[in-house]
Tab-separated table of C-alpha atoms in Angstrom:
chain	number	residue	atom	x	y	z
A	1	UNK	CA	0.000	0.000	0.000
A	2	UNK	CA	1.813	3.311	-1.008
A	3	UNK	CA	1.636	6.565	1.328
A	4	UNK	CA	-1.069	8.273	1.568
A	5	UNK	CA	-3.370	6.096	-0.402
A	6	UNK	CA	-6.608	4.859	1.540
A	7	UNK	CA	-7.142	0.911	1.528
A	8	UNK	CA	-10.268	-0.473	-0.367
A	9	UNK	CA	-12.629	-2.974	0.912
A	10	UNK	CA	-13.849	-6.052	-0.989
A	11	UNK	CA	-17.961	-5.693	-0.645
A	12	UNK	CA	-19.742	-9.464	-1.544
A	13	UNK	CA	-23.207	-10.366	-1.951
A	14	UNK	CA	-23.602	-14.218	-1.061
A	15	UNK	CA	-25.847	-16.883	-0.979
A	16	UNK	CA	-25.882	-19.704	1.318
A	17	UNK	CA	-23.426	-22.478	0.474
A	18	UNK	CA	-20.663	-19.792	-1.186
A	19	UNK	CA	-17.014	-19.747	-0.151
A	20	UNK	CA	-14.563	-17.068	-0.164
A	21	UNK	CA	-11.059	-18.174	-0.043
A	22	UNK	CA	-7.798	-16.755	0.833
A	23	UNK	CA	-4.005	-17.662	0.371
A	24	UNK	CA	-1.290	-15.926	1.605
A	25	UNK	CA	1.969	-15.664	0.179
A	26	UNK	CA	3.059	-19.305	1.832
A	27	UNK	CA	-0.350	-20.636	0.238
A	28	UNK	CA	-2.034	-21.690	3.246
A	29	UNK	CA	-5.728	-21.442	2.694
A	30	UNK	CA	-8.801	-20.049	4.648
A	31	UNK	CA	-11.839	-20.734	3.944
A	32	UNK	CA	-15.438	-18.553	4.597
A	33	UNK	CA	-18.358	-20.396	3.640
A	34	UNK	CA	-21.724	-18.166	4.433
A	35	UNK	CA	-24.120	-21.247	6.301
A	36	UNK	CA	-26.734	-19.239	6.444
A	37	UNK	CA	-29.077	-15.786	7.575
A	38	UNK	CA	-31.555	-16.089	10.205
A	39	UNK	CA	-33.146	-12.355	10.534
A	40	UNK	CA	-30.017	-10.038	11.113
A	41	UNK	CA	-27.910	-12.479	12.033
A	42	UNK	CA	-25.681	-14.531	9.781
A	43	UNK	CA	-24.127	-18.016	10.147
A	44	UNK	CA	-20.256	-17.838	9.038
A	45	UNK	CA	-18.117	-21.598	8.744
A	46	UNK	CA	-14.475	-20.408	8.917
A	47	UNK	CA	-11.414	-23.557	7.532
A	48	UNK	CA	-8.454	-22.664	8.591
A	49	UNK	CA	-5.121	-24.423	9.811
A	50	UNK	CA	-4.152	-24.925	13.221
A	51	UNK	CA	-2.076	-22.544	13.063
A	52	UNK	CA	-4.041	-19.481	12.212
A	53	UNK	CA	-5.549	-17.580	15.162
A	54	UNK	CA	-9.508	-16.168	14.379
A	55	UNK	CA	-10.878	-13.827	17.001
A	56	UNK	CA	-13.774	-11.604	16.430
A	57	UNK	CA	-13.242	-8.205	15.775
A	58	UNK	CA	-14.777	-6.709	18.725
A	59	UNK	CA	-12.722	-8.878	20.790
A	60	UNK	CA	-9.521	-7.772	19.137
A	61	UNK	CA	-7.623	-3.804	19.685
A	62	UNK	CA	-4.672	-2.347	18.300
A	63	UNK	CA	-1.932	-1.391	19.951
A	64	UNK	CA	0.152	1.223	19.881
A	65	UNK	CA	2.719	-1.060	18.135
A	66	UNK	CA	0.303	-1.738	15.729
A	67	UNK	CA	0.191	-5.389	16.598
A	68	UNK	CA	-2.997	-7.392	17.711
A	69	UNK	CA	-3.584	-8.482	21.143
A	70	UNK	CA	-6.261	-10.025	23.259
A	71	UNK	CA	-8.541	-7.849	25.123
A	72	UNK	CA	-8.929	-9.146	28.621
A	73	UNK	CA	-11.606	-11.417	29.601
């Protein structure tokens, strides 16, 4: 990302069943498959190795390092 430029989001409409899939640069693979929408809510399946730590976002803050940590229980 150069200077100064602002970072885009990738918007998706989905149906039930779809995937999105990621690979980083050392091709490991994550996988997001929508399950399903039940009013507001919506049901997200998340494949991903071991070795890849998922947290949602509300439980996550940046610090002044700019590194992820835990917030505290």
């Amino acid at each position: 990302q150069a200077v100064g430029r602002e970072r885009l989001m990738l918007i998706l409409s989905l149906k039930p069943g779809d995937d999105v899939v990621t690979i980083d640069d050392t091709e490991q693979r994550i996988t997001f498959r929508f399950l399903e929408k039940k009013g507001s809510a919506i049901r997200v399946g998340i494949d991903a190795p071991d070795t890849v730590r998922i947290l949602r976002g509300k439980l996550l803050v940046v610090s002044d390092d700019k590194k992820f940590r835990d917030l505290p229980q």
